[in-house]
mmCIF file of C-alpha atoms and ligand atoms in Angstrom:
data_model
loop_
_atom_site.group_PDB
_atom_site.id
_atom_site.type_symbol
_atom_site.label_atom_id
_atom_site.label_comp_id
_atom_site.label_asym_id
_atom_site.label_seq_id
_atom_site.Cartn_x
_atom_site.Cartn_y
_atom_site.Cartn_z
ATOM 1 C CA UNK A 107 11.205 -54.317 -15.825
ATOM 2 C CA UNK A 108 11.542 -54.298 -19.826
ATOM 3 C CA UNK A 109 10.305 -50.444 -20.158
ATOM 4 C CA UNK A 110 12.887 -48.910 -17.651
ATOM 5 C CA UNK A 111 13.374 -46.507 -20.413
ATOM 6 C CA UNK A 112 9.321 -45.113 -19.250
ATOM 7 C CA UNK A 113 9.520 -45.549 -15.199
ATOM 8 C CA UNK A 114 7.786 -43.434 -13.160
ATOM 9 C CA UNK A 115 9.535 -43.077 -9.494
ATOM 10 C CA UNK A 116 7.942 -42.528 -6.501
ATOM 11 C CA UNK A 117 11.478 -42.138 -5.035
ATOM 12 C CA UNK A 118 14.377 -40.754 -6.310
ATOM 13 C CA UNK A 119 17.188 -40.647 -4.745
ATOM 14 C CA UNK A 120 20.993 -39.426 -5.127
ATOM 15 C CA UNK A 121 23.331 -41.075 -3.295
ATOM 16 C CA UNK A 122 27.423 -38.893 -3.954
ATOM 17 C CA UNK A 123 30.365 -40.810 -4.150
ATOM 18 C CA UNK A 124 33.271 -39.952 -1.536
ATOM 19 C CA UNK A 125 36.800 -38.942 -1.275
ATOM 20 C CA UNK A 126 39.141 -39.415 1.846
ATOM 21 C CA UNK A 127 41.765 -36.351 2.317
ATOM 22 C CA UNK A 128 44.097 -37.961 4.362
ATOM 23 C CA UNK A 129 43.933 -41.245 6.620
ATOM 24 C CA UNK A 130 43.535 -43.939 3.961
ATOM 25 C CA UNK A 131 43.150 -47.575 5.806
ATOM 26 C CA UNK A 132 42.694 -46.287 8.610
ATOM 27 C CA UNK A 133 39.208 -46.929 9.119
ATOM 28 C CA UNK A 134 39.413 -50.704 10.225
ATOM 29 C CA UNK A 135 42.145 -50.032 12.741
ATOM 30 C CA UNK A 136 40.094 -46.859 15.194
ATOM 31 C CA UNK A 137 42.052 -44.382 13.204
ATOM 32 C CA UNK A 138 41.050 -40.754 12.103
ATOM 33 C CA UNK A 139 39.957 -39.881 9.205
ATOM 34 C CA UNK A 140 38.880 -36.865 6.690
ATOM 35 C CA UNK A 141 36.898 -37.637 3.696
ATOM 36 C CA UNK A 142 33.947 -36.454 2.125
ATOM 37 C CA UNK A 143 30.711 -36.795 0.023
ATOM 38 C CA UNK A 144 31.730 -35.270 -3.908
ATOM 39 C CA UNK A 145 29.506 -34.153 -6.212
ATOM 40 C CA UNK A 146 29.263 -36.810 -8.613
ATOM 41 C CA UNK A 147 26.553 -39.798 -7.717
ATOM 42 C CA UNK A 148 24.271 -42.459 -8.226
ATOM 43 C CA UNK A 149 20.698 -42.327 -8.821
ATOM 44 C CA UNK A 150 18.273 -44.400 -7.919
ATOM 45 C CA UNK A 151 14.700 -44.613 -9.688
ATOM 46 C CA UNK A 152 12.302 -47.117 -6.755
ATOM 47 C CA UNK A 153 8.798 -47.460 -6.993
ATOM 48 C CA UNK A 154 6.661 -50.643 -5.605
ATOM 49 C CA UNK A 155 5.341 -53.055 -7.705
ATOM 50 C CA UNK A 156 2.707 -55.158 -5.231
ATOM 51 C CA UNK A 157 3.249 -58.342 -5.740
ATOM 52 C CA UNK A 158 6.821 -59.902 -3.999
ATOM 53 C CA UNK A 159 9.016 -59.694 -6.416
ATOM 54 C CA UNK A 160 12.133 -57.043 -6.574
ATOM 55 C CA UNK A 161 13.146 -55.796 -9.987
ATOM 56 C CA UNK A 162 16.931 -54.307 -10.764
ATOM 57 C CA UNK A 163 18.136 -52.712 -13.236
ATOM 58 C CA UNK A 164 21.888 -50.951 -14.098
ATOM 59 C CA UNK A 165 22.066 -48.757 -16.377
ATOM 60 C CA UNK A 166 25.222 -48.626 -16.276
ATOM 61 C CA UNK A 167 26.451 -52.290 -17.225
ATOM 62 C CA UNK A 168 22.390 -52.369 -18.791
ATOM 63 C CA UNK A 169 21.842 -55.924 -16.768
ATOM 64 C CA UNK A 170 18.667 -56.733 -15.025
ATOM 65 C CA UNK A 171 17.621 -59.533 -12.131
ATOM 66 C CA UNK A 172 14.736 -60.316 -10.247
ATOM 67 C CA UNK A 173 14.140 -61.684 -6.779
ATOM 68 C CA UNK A 174 11.664 -62.775 -4.188
ATOM 69 C CA UNK A 175 11.495 -60.841 -1.478
ATOM 70 C CA UNK A 176 11.144 -64.083 0.539
ATOM 71 C CA UNK A 177 13.792 -65.925 -0.572
ATOM 72 C CA UNK A 178 17.018 -63.796 -0.249
ATOM 73 C CA UNK A 179 20.184 -65.184 -0.550
ATOM 74 C CA UNK A 180 24.043 -65.027 -1.522
ATOM 75 C CA UNK A 181 24.012 -64.305 -5.904
ATOM 76 C CA UNK A 182 27.726 -65.289 -7.514
ATOM 77 C CA UNK A 183 27.725 -61.737 -9.900
ATOM 78 C CA UNK A 184 28.429 -59.161 -7.261
ATOM 79 C CA UNK A 185 26.440 -56.263 -7.786
ATOM 80 C CA UNK A 186 23.358 -58.212 -7.317
ATOM 81 C CA UNK A 187 24.817 -57.959 -3.774
ATOM 82 C CA UNK A 188 24.498 -55.052 -2.988
ATOM 83 C CA UNK A 189 21.035 -54.829 -3.549
ATOM 84 C CA UNK A 190 20.710 -58.614 -1.972
ATOM 85 C CA UNK A 191 23.079 -57.928 1.172
ATOM 86 C CA UNK A 192 20.845 -54.922 2.370
ATOM 87 C CA UNK A 193 17.190 -55.975 1.812
ATOM 88 C CA UNK A 194 18.891 -59.097 3.372
ATOM 89 C CA UNK A 195 20.296 -56.761 6.745
ATOM 90 C CA UNK A 196 16.790 -54.881 6.381
ATOM 91 C CA UNK A 197 14.637 -57.495 6.699
ATOM 92 C CA UNK A 198 15.966 -59.330 9.381
ATOM 93 C CA UNK A 199 15.937 -56.159 11.153
ATOM 94 C CA UNK A 200 12.094 -55.405 10.256
ATOM 95 C CA UNK A 201 10.650 -58.538 9.391
ATOM 96 C CA UNK A 202 7.839 -57.480 6.566
ATOM 97 C CA UNK A 203 8.469 -54.278 5.998
ATOM 98 C CA UNK A 204 10.040 -54.485 2.736
ATOM 99 C CA UNK A 205 7.597 -55.777 0.073
ATOM 100 C CA UNK A 206 8.086 -56.426 -4.118
ATOM 101 C CA UNK A 207 9.177 -53.419 -5.491
ATOM 102 C CA UNK A 208 11.738 -52.166 -8.699
ATOM 103 C CA UNK A 209 14.832 -49.937 -9.400
ATOM 104 C CA UNK A 210 16.451 -48.175 -11.785
ATOM 105 C CA UNK A 211 20.196 -47.262 -10.774
ATOM 106 C CA UNK A 212 22.246 -44.892 -12.847
ATOM 107 C CA UNK A 213 25.300 -43.584 -12.024
ATOM 108 C CA UNK A 214 28.197 -41.021 -13.007
ATOM 109 C CA UNK A 215 30.349 -41.949 -10.505
ATOM 110 C CA UNK A 216 33.229 -43.826 -11.762
ATOM 111 C CA UNK A 217 32.789 -48.187 -11.099
ATOM 112 C CA UNK A 218 35.643 -49.441 -9.011
ATOM 113 C CA UNK A 219 37.838 -46.211 -9.350
ATOM 114 C CA UNK A 220 38.030 -45.913 -5.421
ATOM 115 C CA UNK A 221 36.129 -43.613 -4.667
ATOM 116 C CA UNK A 222 32.752 -46.173 -3.625
ATOM 117 C CA UNK A 223 30.441 -46.213 -6.314
ATOM 118 C CA UNK A 224 30.165 -49.481 -4.057
ATOM 119 C CA UNK A 225 28.795 -47.293 -0.918
ATOM 120 C CA UNK A 226 27.005 -44.923 -2.696
ATOM 121 C CA UNK A 227 25.088 -47.930 -4.064
ATOM 122 C CA UNK A 228 24.317 -50.091 -1.022
ATOM 123 C CA UNK A 229 23.040 -46.521 1.109
ATOM 124 C CA UNK A 230 20.916 -45.441 -2.013
ATOM 125 C CA UNK A 231 19.482 -48.733 -2.010
ATOM 126 C CA UNK A 232 19.380 -48.587 1.828
ATOM 127 C CA UNK A 233 17.294 -44.985 1.808
ATOM 128 C CA UNK A 234 15.795 -45.243 -1.029
ATOM 129 C CA UNK A 235 13.337 -48.716 0.838
ATOM 130 C CA UNK A 236 13.232 -46.859 4.242
ATOM 131 C CA UNK A 237 11.980 -44.264 1.785
ATOM 132 C CA UNK A 238 9.662 -45.701 -0.428
ATOM 133 C CA UNK A 239 8.330 -48.668 2.493
ATOM 134 C CA UNK A 240 8.062 -45.742 5.115
ATOM 135 C CA UNK A 241 10.336 -47.651 7.640
ATOM 136 C CA UNK A 242 11.969 -44.834 9.655
ATOM 137 C CA UNK A 243 15.435 -46.318 9.776
ATOM 138 C CA UNK A 244 18.365 -43.704 11.488
ATOM 139 C CA UNK A 245 21.794 -42.692 9.517
ATOM 140 C CA UNK A 246 23.570 -45.335 12.186
ATOM 141 C CA UNK A 247 21.106 -47.704 10.961
ATOM 142 C CA UNK A 248 22.001 -47.235 6.976
ATOM 143 C CA UNK A 249 25.489 -47.083 7.452
ATOM 144 C CA UNK A 250 25.603 -50.102 9.483
ATOM 145 C CA UNK A 251 23.542 -52.390 7.385
ATOM 146 C CA UNK A 252 25.179 -50.922 4.032
ATOM 147 C CA UNK A 253 28.918 -51.903 5.651
ATOM 148 C CA UNK A 254 27.136 -55.346 6.829
ATOM 149 C CA UNK A 255 25.612 -56.441 3.537
ATOM 150 C CA UNK A 256 29.570 -55.189 1.730
ATOM 151 C CA UNK A 257 30.333 -57.690 4.544
ATOM 152 C CA UNK A 258 28.631 -60.870 4.273
ATOM 153 C CA UNK A 259 27.539 -60.551 0.938
ATOM 154 C CA UNK A 260 29.949 -59.106 -1.447
ATOM 155 C CA UNK A 261 32.465 -60.487 0.568
ATOM 156 C CA UNK A 262 34.824 -56.865 1.474
ATOM 157 C CA UNK A 263 36.331 -57.183 4.731
ATOM 158 C CA UNK A 264 35.736 -52.625 4.072
ATOM 159 C CA UNK A 265 35.941 -50.024 7.743
ATOM 160 C CA UNK A 266 33.192 -47.667 8.048
ATOM 161 C CA UNK A 267 34.328 -44.658 6.360
ATOM 162 C CA UNK A 268 32.808 -45.058 2.742
ATOM 163 C CA UNK A 269 29.383 -45.513 4.421
ATOM 164 C CA UNK A 270 29.763 -42.919 6.472
ATOM 165 C CA UNK A 271 30.741 -40.289 4.482
ATOM 166 C CA UNK A 272 28.652 -41.682 1.801
ATOM 167 C CA UNK A 273 25.658 -41.051 4.308
ATOM 168 C CA UNK A 274 26.799 -37.818 6.695
ATOM 169 C CA UNK A 275 28.510 -35.981 3.663
ATOM 170 C CA UNK A 276 27.392 -31.982 4.372
ATOM 171 C CA UNK A 277 27.879 -29.577 0.481
ATOM 172 C CA UNK A 278 31.386 -27.795 1.295
ATOM 173 C CA UNK A 279 32.273 -29.890 4.194
ATOM 174 C CA UNK A 280 34.751 -32.285 5.256
ATOM 175 C CA UNK A 281 34.125 -34.882 8.295
ATOM 176 C CA UNK A 282 37.162 -35.174 10.712
ATOM 177 C CA UNK A 283 35.749 -39.031 11.759
ATOM 178 C CA UNK A 284 37.083 -40.473 14.665
ATOM 179 C CA UNK A 285 36.931 -44.880 13.231
ATOM 180 C CA UNK A 286 37.201 -46.247 16.856
ATOM 181 C CA UNK A 287 34.037 -44.426 18.384
ATOM 182 C CA UNK A 288 32.718 -42.937 14.983
ATOM 183 C CA UNK A 289 33.249 -39.010 17.375
ATOM 184 C CA UNK A 290 33.799 -36.804 14.757
ATOM 185 C CA UNK A 291 33.314 -32.836 13.576
ATOM 186 C CA UNK A 292 32.250 -31.084 10.155
ATOM 187 C CA UNK A 293 35.162 -29.068 9.125
ATOM 188 C CA UNK A 294 35.050 -26.485 5.987
ATOM 189 C CA UNK A 295 37.295 -27.042 3.236
ATOM 190 C CA UNK A 296 38.554 -23.883 3.070
ATOM 191 C CA UNK A 297 41.393 -25.350 0.539
ATOM 192 C CA UNK A 298 41.553 -21.441 -0.624
ATOM 193 C CA UNK A 299 42.995 -21.610 -4.453
ATOM 194 C CA UNK A 300 43.408 -24.912 -4.269
ATOM 195 C CA UNK A 301 40.984 -27.741 -6.912
ATOM 196 C CA UNK A 302 40.906 -30.736 -5.561
ATOM 197 C CA UNK A 303 41.863 -32.911 -8.912
ATOM 198 C CA UNK A 304 40.828 -36.903 -8.760
ATOM 199 C CA UNK A 305 43.268 -38.934 -11.856
ATOM 200 C CA UNK A 306 41.441 -41.996 -12.150
ATOM 201 C CA UNK A 307 44.542 -44.793 -13.280
ATOM 202 C CA UNK A 308 41.506 -46.835 -15.022
ATOM 203 C CA UNK A 309 43.182 -49.437 -14.024
ATOM 204 C CA UNK A 310 41.784 -52.062 -10.941
ATOM 205 C CA UNK A 311 44.447 -54.901 -10.239
ATOM 206 C CA UNK A 312 42.532 -57.164 -9.732
ATOM 207 C CA UNK A 313 44.427 -57.916 -5.621
ATOM 208 C CA UNK A 314 42.522 -55.143 -4.135
ATOM 209 C CA UNK A 315 40.069 -57.620 -2.670
ATOM 210 C CA UNK A 316 42.090 -59.805 -1.728
ATOM 211 C CA UNK A 317 45.066 -57.825 -0.672
ATOM 212 C CA UNK A 318 42.364 -55.553 1.390
ATOM 213 C CA UNK A 319 41.279 -58.261 2.936
ATOM 214 C CA UNK A 320 44.818 -59.700 3.944
ATOM 215 C CA UNK A 321 46.188 -56.343 5.131
ATOM 216 C CA UNK A 322 43.137 -56.345 7.691
ATOM 217 C CA UNK A 323 44.251 -60.196 9.334
ATOM 218 C CA UNK A 324 48.175 -59.111 9.157
ATOM 219 C CA UNK A 325 46.846 -55.778 10.708
ATOM 220 C CA UNK A 326 44.474 -57.775 13.890
ATOM 221 C CA UNK A 327 47.569 -60.135 14.028
ATOM 222 C CA UNK A 328 50.318 -57.571 14.591
ATOM 223 C CA UNK A 329 47.748 -56.045 17.069
ATOM 224 C CA UNK A 330 47.685 -58.986 19.131
ATOM 225 C CA UNK A 331 51.758 -59.745 19.149
ATOM 226 C CA UNK A 332 51.377 -55.536 20.071
ATOM 227 C CA UNK A 333 49.242 -56.943 22.958
ATOM 228 C CA UNK A 334 51.181 -59.391 23.963
ATOM 229 C CA UNK A 335 53.566 -57.382 26.472
ATOM 230 C CA UNK A 336 51.017 -53.634 25.925
ATOM 231 C CA UNK A 337 48.014 -55.805 26.569
ATOM 232 C CA UNK A 338 46.209 -51.957 27.570
ATOM 233 C CA UNK A 339 46.461 -51.130 24.128
ATOM 234 C CA UNK A 340 43.479 -51.830 22.193
ATOM 235 C CA UNK A 341 42.917 -49.596 19.151
ATOM 236 C CA UNK A 342 45.862 -49.850 16.908
ATOM 237 C CA UNK A 343 45.907 -46.999 15.024
ATOM 238 C CA UNK A 344 46.270 -45.372 19.081
ATOM 239 C CA UNK A 345 49.384 -46.961 19.690
ATOM 240 C CA UNK A 346 52.617 -44.754 20.335
ATOM 241 C CA UNK A 347 55.342 -45.002 17.514
ATOM 242 C CA UNK A 348 58.272 -46.001 20.020
ATOM 243 C CA UNK A 349 55.929 -49.540 21.214
ATOM 244 C CA UNK A 350 56.328 -50.897 17.269
ATOM 245 C CA UNK A 351 59.266 -49.164 16.775
ATOM 246 C CA UNK A 352 60.219 -51.247 20.297
ATOM 247 C CA UNK A 353 58.956 -54.305 19.128
ATOM 248 C CA UNK A 354 60.268 -53.749 15.375
ATOM 249 C CA UNK A 355 62.739 -57.462 15.998
ATOM 250 C CA UNK A 356 59.997 -59.297 17.335
ATOM 251 C CA UNK A 357 58.073 -58.581 14.176
ATOM 252 C CA UNK A 358 57.996 -60.264 10.781
ATOM 253 C CA UNK A 359 58.898 -57.166 8.533
ATOM 254 C CA UNK A 360 56.600 -56.777 6.617
ATOM 255 C CA UNK A 361 54.193 -57.137 10.000
ATOM 256 C CA UNK A 362 56.107 -54.004 11.744
ATOM 257 C CA UNK A 363 56.445 -52.293 8.184
ATOM 258 C CA UNK A 364 52.102 -51.933 8.508
ATOM 259 C CA UNK A 365 51.901 -51.533 12.120
ATOM 260 C CA UNK A 366 54.233 -48.568 11.197
ATOM 261 C CA UNK A 367 52.809 -47.652 8.949
ATOM 262 C CA UNK A 368 49.204 -47.099 10.792
ATOM 263 C CA UNK A 369 50.407 -45.484 13.482
ATOM 264 C CA UNK A 370 51.769 -43.148 11.670
ATOM 265 C CA UNK A 371 49.472 -42.577 9.276
ATOM 266 C CA UNK A 372 46.960 -41.975 12.181
ATOM 267 C CA UNK A 373 49.841 -39.092 12.961
ATOM 268 C CA UNK A 374 49.587 -37.770 9.977
ATOM 269 C CA UNK A 375 46.364 -37.483 9.684
ATOM 270 C CA UNK A 376 45.901 -35.498 13.140
ATOM 271 C CA UNK A 377 48.597 -32.735 12.462
ATOM 272 C CA UNK A 378 47.398 -32.660 8.881
ATOM 273 C CA UNK A 379 43.678 -32.025 9.520
ATOM 274 C CA UNK A 380 44.644 -29.196 11.973
ATOM 275 C CA UNK A 381 46.979 -27.555 9.859
ATOM 276 C CA UNK A 382 44.001 -26.917 7.519
ATOM 277 C CA UNK A 383 42.266 -25.673 10.344
ATOM 278 C CA UNK A 384 44.909 -23.234 10.593
ATOM 279 C CA UNK A 385 44.625 -22.209 7.438
ATOM 280 C CA UNK A 386 48.417 -24.191 6.448
ATOM 281 C CA UNK A 387 47.600 -25.672 3.459
ATOM 282 C CA UNK A 388 51.274 -25.980 2.487
ATOM 283 C CA UNK A 389 51.427 -28.482 5.739
ATOM 284 C CA UNK A 390 48.376 -30.489 4.807
ATOM 285 C CA UNK A 391 49.741 -30.826 1.289
ATOM 286 C CA UNK A 392 53.342 -32.122 2.927
ATOM 287 C CA UNK A 393 51.612 -34.715 4.803
ATOM 288 C CA UNK A 394 49.662 -36.141 1.610
ATOM 289 C CA UNK A 395 52.888 -36.759 -0.204
ATOM 290 C CA UNK A 396 53.699 -38.011 3.426
ATOM 291 C CA UNK A 397 50.512 -40.745 3.113
ATOM 292 C CA UNK A 398 51.024 -42.127 -0.384
ATOM 293 C CA UNK A 399 55.263 -42.718 -0.059
ATOM 294 C CA UNK A 400 53.831 -44.130 3.188
ATOM 295 C CA UNK A 401 50.814 -46.613 1.676
ATOM 296 C CA UNK A 402 53.852 -47.620 -1.325
ATOM 297 C CA UNK A 403 56.044 -48.332 0.316
ATOM 298 C CA UNK A 404 55.079 -49.773 4.478
ATOM 299 C CA UNK A 405 51.858 -50.763 3.872
ATOM 300 C CA UNK A 406 52.072 -51.743 0.257
ATOM 301 C CA UNK A 407 48.875 -51.721 -1.340
ATOM 302 C CA UNK A 408 49.956 -48.625 -5.132
ATOM 303 C CA UNK A 409 50.778 -50.141 -7.236
ATOM 304 C CA UNK A 410 53.246 -48.782 -10.688
ATOM 305 C CA UNK A 411 50.357 -46.254 -12.415
ATOM 306 C CA UNK A 412 49.816 -44.732 -9.274
ATOM 307 C CA UNK A 413 53.135 -44.052 -8.334
ATOM 308 C CA UNK A 414 53.565 -42.337 -11.117
ATOM 309 C CA UNK A 415 50.789 -40.162 -11.054
ATOM 310 C CA UNK A 416 51.673 -38.695 -7.711
ATOM 311 C CA UNK A 417 55.511 -38.086 -9.104
ATOM 312 C CA UNK A 418 54.280 -36.356 -11.927
ATOM 313 C CA UNK A 419 52.087 -34.096 -10.042
ATOM 314 C CA UNK A 420 55.496 -34.067 -7.213
ATOM 315 C CA UNK A 421 57.185 -31.998 -9.530
ATOM 316 C CA UNK A 422 54.688 -29.740 -10.929
ATOM 317 C CA UNK A 423 54.943 -26.760 -9.965
ATOM 318 C CA UNK A 424 50.746 -25.694 -8.167
ATOM 319 C CA UNK A 425 50.438 -29.381 -6.611
ATOM 320 C CA UNK A 426 50.636 -28.912 -2.798
ATOM 321 C CA UNK A 427 49.530 -32.440 -2.501
ATOM 322 C CA UNK A 428 49.337 -35.550 -4.133
ATOM 323 C CA UNK A 429 47.848 -39.597 -3.152
ATOM 324 C CA UNK A 430 46.533 -42.740 -4.292
ATOM 325 C CA UNK A 431 43.281 -42.449 -2.516
ATOM 326 C CA UNK A 432 40.535 -45.585 -1.588
ATOM 327 C CA UNK A 433 41.436 -49.395 -1.406
ATOM 328 C CA UNK A 434 44.200 -49.146 -3.983
ATOM 329 C CA UNK A 435 45.395 -51.153 -6.487
ATOM 330 C CA UNK A 436 44.302 -49.096 -9.299
ATOM 331 C CA UNK A 437 41.517 -46.611 -9.018
ATOM 332 C CA UNK A 438 42.471 -42.716 -8.545
ATOM 333 C CA UNK A 439 45.446 -39.815 -7.206
ATOM 334 C CA UNK A 440 43.430 -37.706 -4.816
ATOM 335 C CA UNK A 441 45.357 -34.341 -6.028
ATOM 336 C CA UNK A 442 45.337 -30.661 -4.778
ATOM 337 C CA UNK A 443 46.120 -28.123 -8.255
ATOM 338 C CA UNK A 444 45.802 -24.506 -7.571
ATOM 339 C CA UNK A 445 42.740 -22.928 -10.115
ATOM 340 C CA UNK A 446 45.556 -21.397 -12.023
ATOM 341 C CA UNK A 447 47.838 -24.708 -13.024
ATOM 342 C CA UNK A 448 44.390 -27.501 -13.313
ATOM 343 C CA UNK A 449 44.764 -26.989 -17.368
ATOM 344 C CA UNK A 450 47.987 -27.706 -17.405
ATOM 345 C CA UNK A 451 48.609 -29.879 -14.623
ATOM 346 C CA UNK A 452 45.850 -32.289 -16.192
ATOM 347 C CA UNK A 453 47.067 -31.844 -20.176
ATOM 348 C CA UNK A 454 50.135 -33.167 -18.312
ATOM 349 C CA UNK A 455 49.806 -36.063 -16.645
ATOM 350 C CA UNK A 456 47.667 -37.840 -19.229
ATOM 351 C CA UNK A 457 49.995 -37.356 -22.189
ATOM 352 C CA UNK A 458 52.673 -38.363 -19.368
ATOM 353 C CA UNK A 459 50.377 -41.479 -18.462
ATOM 354 C CA UNK A 460 49.608 -42.572 -21.305
ATOM 355 C CA UNK A 461 53.457 -42.618 -22.543
ATOM 356 C CA UNK A 462 54.035 -44.245 -19.967
ATOM 357 C CA UNK A 463 51.174 -46.720 -19.611
ATOM 358 C CA UNK A 464 49.399 -46.104 -23.160
ATOM 359 C CA UNK A 465 45.847 -45.913 -20.853
ATOM 360 C CA UNK A 466 43.773 -43.077 -21.633
ATOM 361 C CA UNK A 467 43.271 -40.868 -18.053
ATOM 362 C CA UNK A 468 40.268 -40.412 -16.551
ATOM 363 C CA UNK A 469 40.748 -37.170 -14.739
ATOM 364 C CA UNK A 470 37.755 -35.070 -13.392
ATOM 365 C CA UNK A 471 37.760 -32.046 -11.058
ATOM 366 C CA UNK A 472 35.372 -32.791 -7.883
ATOM 367 C CA UNK A 473 33.185 -30.520 -5.623
ATOM 368 C CA UNK A 474 32.099 -31.073 -1.889
ATOM 369 C CA UNK A 475 28.385 -32.303 -1.467
ATOM 370 C CA UNK A 476 25.756 -32.948 0.350
ATOM 371 C CA UNK A 477 25.551 -36.948 0.899
ATOM 372 C CA UNK A 478 22.280 -39.447 0.258
ATOM 373 C CA UNK A 479 19.148 -37.668 0.124
ATOM 374 C CA UNK A 480 15.888 -38.255 -1.079
ATOM 375 C CA UNK A 481 15.128 -35.786 -4.794
ATOM 376 C CA UNK A 482 11.070 -36.878 -5.074
HETATM 377 P P1 ADP B 727 34.260 -48.734 -5.563
HETATM 378 O O1 ADP B 727 33.416 -48.606 -4.337
HETATM 379 O O2 ADP B 727 35.757 -47.981 -5.386
HETATM 380 O O3 ADP B 727 33.777 -47.971 -6.935
HETATM 381 P P2 ADP B 727 34.151 -51.341 -5.627
HETATM 382 O O4 ADP B 727 34.956 -52.224 -5.914
HETATM 383 O O5 ADP B 727 33.788 -51.188 -4.215
HETATM 384 O O6 ADP B 727 35.231 -49.799 -6.266
HETATM 385 O O7 ADP B 727 32.458 -51.291 -5.955
HETATM 386 C C1 ADP B 727 32.997 -51.774 -7.140
HETATM 387 C C2 ADP B 727 31.337 -52.682 -7.290
HETATM 388 O O8 ADP B 727 30.290 -51.920 -7.050
HETATM 389 C C3 ADP B 727 31.229 -53.196 -8.869
HETATM 390 O O9 ADP B 727 31.772 -53.667 -9.608
HETATM 391 C C4 ADP B 727 29.618 -53.322 -8.516
HETATM 392 O O10 ADP B 727 29.716 -54.322 -8.704
HETATM 393 C C5 ADP B 727 29.153 -52.458 -7.793
HETATM 394 N N1 ADP B 727 28.090 -51.516 -8.503
HETATM 395 C C6 ADP B 727 28.653 -50.153 -7.894
HETATM 396 N N2 ADP B 727 28.443 -49.001 -8.854
HETATM 397 C C7 ADP B 727 27.229 -49.779 -9.476
HETATM 398 C C8 ADP B 727 26.261 -49.043 -11.149
HETATM 399 N N3 ADP B 727 25.601 -48.147 -11.074
HETATM 400 N N4 ADP B 727 25.368 -50.517 -10.758
HETATM 401 C C9 ADP B 727 25.508 -51.441 -11.190
HETATM 402 N N5 ADP B 727 26.467 -52.197 -10.395
HETATM 403 C C10 ADP B 727 27.803 -51.337 -9.592
HETATM 404 MG MG1 MG B 728 34.199 -49.445 -2.969
#
C-alpha cells in the first residue's frame, strides 16, 4: 500500500453525497423526507490482495490502516470504523466471502459538513466489497448494513435516509421517502430557474454527535408520554398536532418543543412535496424557511453561523427558500437561488459571513446525480 499512487484497481466505485430538500431529523421518527444524491462523490478503488490483510488508505486524510479479516473490531479512530463496521456486518451475514483487499478512497465531498460523506463512504465500501467478491448484496442489504455500521461501529444512531439516498439516488430526481415503511416515489427535481446552492459554514461544533443521539432519546421518551394517553400512536411523525398541543402542560417544555417540531415538519414536508409536484415553487421555498425556524427554535439543532446565513438568504431577492441541512450544529445551508442571482448571492454571503465570523465560506452549486455505482 505504500505505492498507492500506482494503485491498479479491479473495481472502482463512485458513491455520492446527498442533499435533503426538506424533512430534517424525521427519518428516525418515521416521517417524510425529500433527499437526493448529488454530483459530488467519494471514489473507492479496490483490489484483492490474496492475503487475510485488509489495507485502507484515505487520500483526503493521507492516512492508512490495516486489519486482519479474521479480527474485525471497533477502532479508536473514527474513520476506520466506517470500513470495519461494514466489513463486520457483511461477514456476519456472509461468512468467509470477504478476503484480504486493498482500498484507496478519494473524495471531493466536504467531510463532516452535512452532505453525508459518511454514508457515501459506508455505502461505497459495501458496494465495492460486494462487487469485488461477487457477494450479491441487494440494495436493501447495502442500505441496512451501512446504517448498522454507523450505529454499532461509529456510534451515531442515524436514521435510514442518508444511506437510502446514496444507494437509490437517480439523476434529476428527488426521492419522496416515507421512513416509516420505506415506501418511496421518485419526483422530478423541476426547480425551474432555481439552482441548489450549498453554503458550507466550515464549522462543525462538537455537540453534533451527542446532541443528535440526545434528540433521538428525547423523541423516544416524548412518544412514550404520548402513548400513555394514546397508546395507538406508534409513529411520532404521524401524531396529530392537536394531540401534542393537548399534552403541552403535562410535558417538559423542551420535550414539547421537540415533538411539536417533528409533527409540524412532517406536515410541512408533505405540503412542500405536493407544492413542488404541482409546480408551486414559491410555496415549496417558503416551507424551507419554516423548516429552518423549527430546527432553530423548537428542535434546537442550529447554531449562530447557520442562522446567520439563513437570515442573509431571507433578505436576498432571488432566494425562494433556505434552511440548515443535515444533523446541524454546523455544516451547510441549502438555498434555492434564481440562476440570475446566484453569483451575487454567493458573493454577498461570503462577504457578510467573513465579516461576521472571520471564517471563509465554501459555497457550491450541486446537481442531482445517480446513486452508488460501479464505474469500472
Ligand atoms: P457527514 O456525513 O455530514 O460528512 P459525519 O461526521 O457523519 O459528517 O461523517 C464524517 C466522517 O466520515 C469523517 O470524520 C470520517 O471519519 C469519515 N469520512 C468521510 N469521508 C472520508 C474520507 N474521504 N476519508 C476518510 N474518512 C472519511
Ligand atoms: Mg454523516
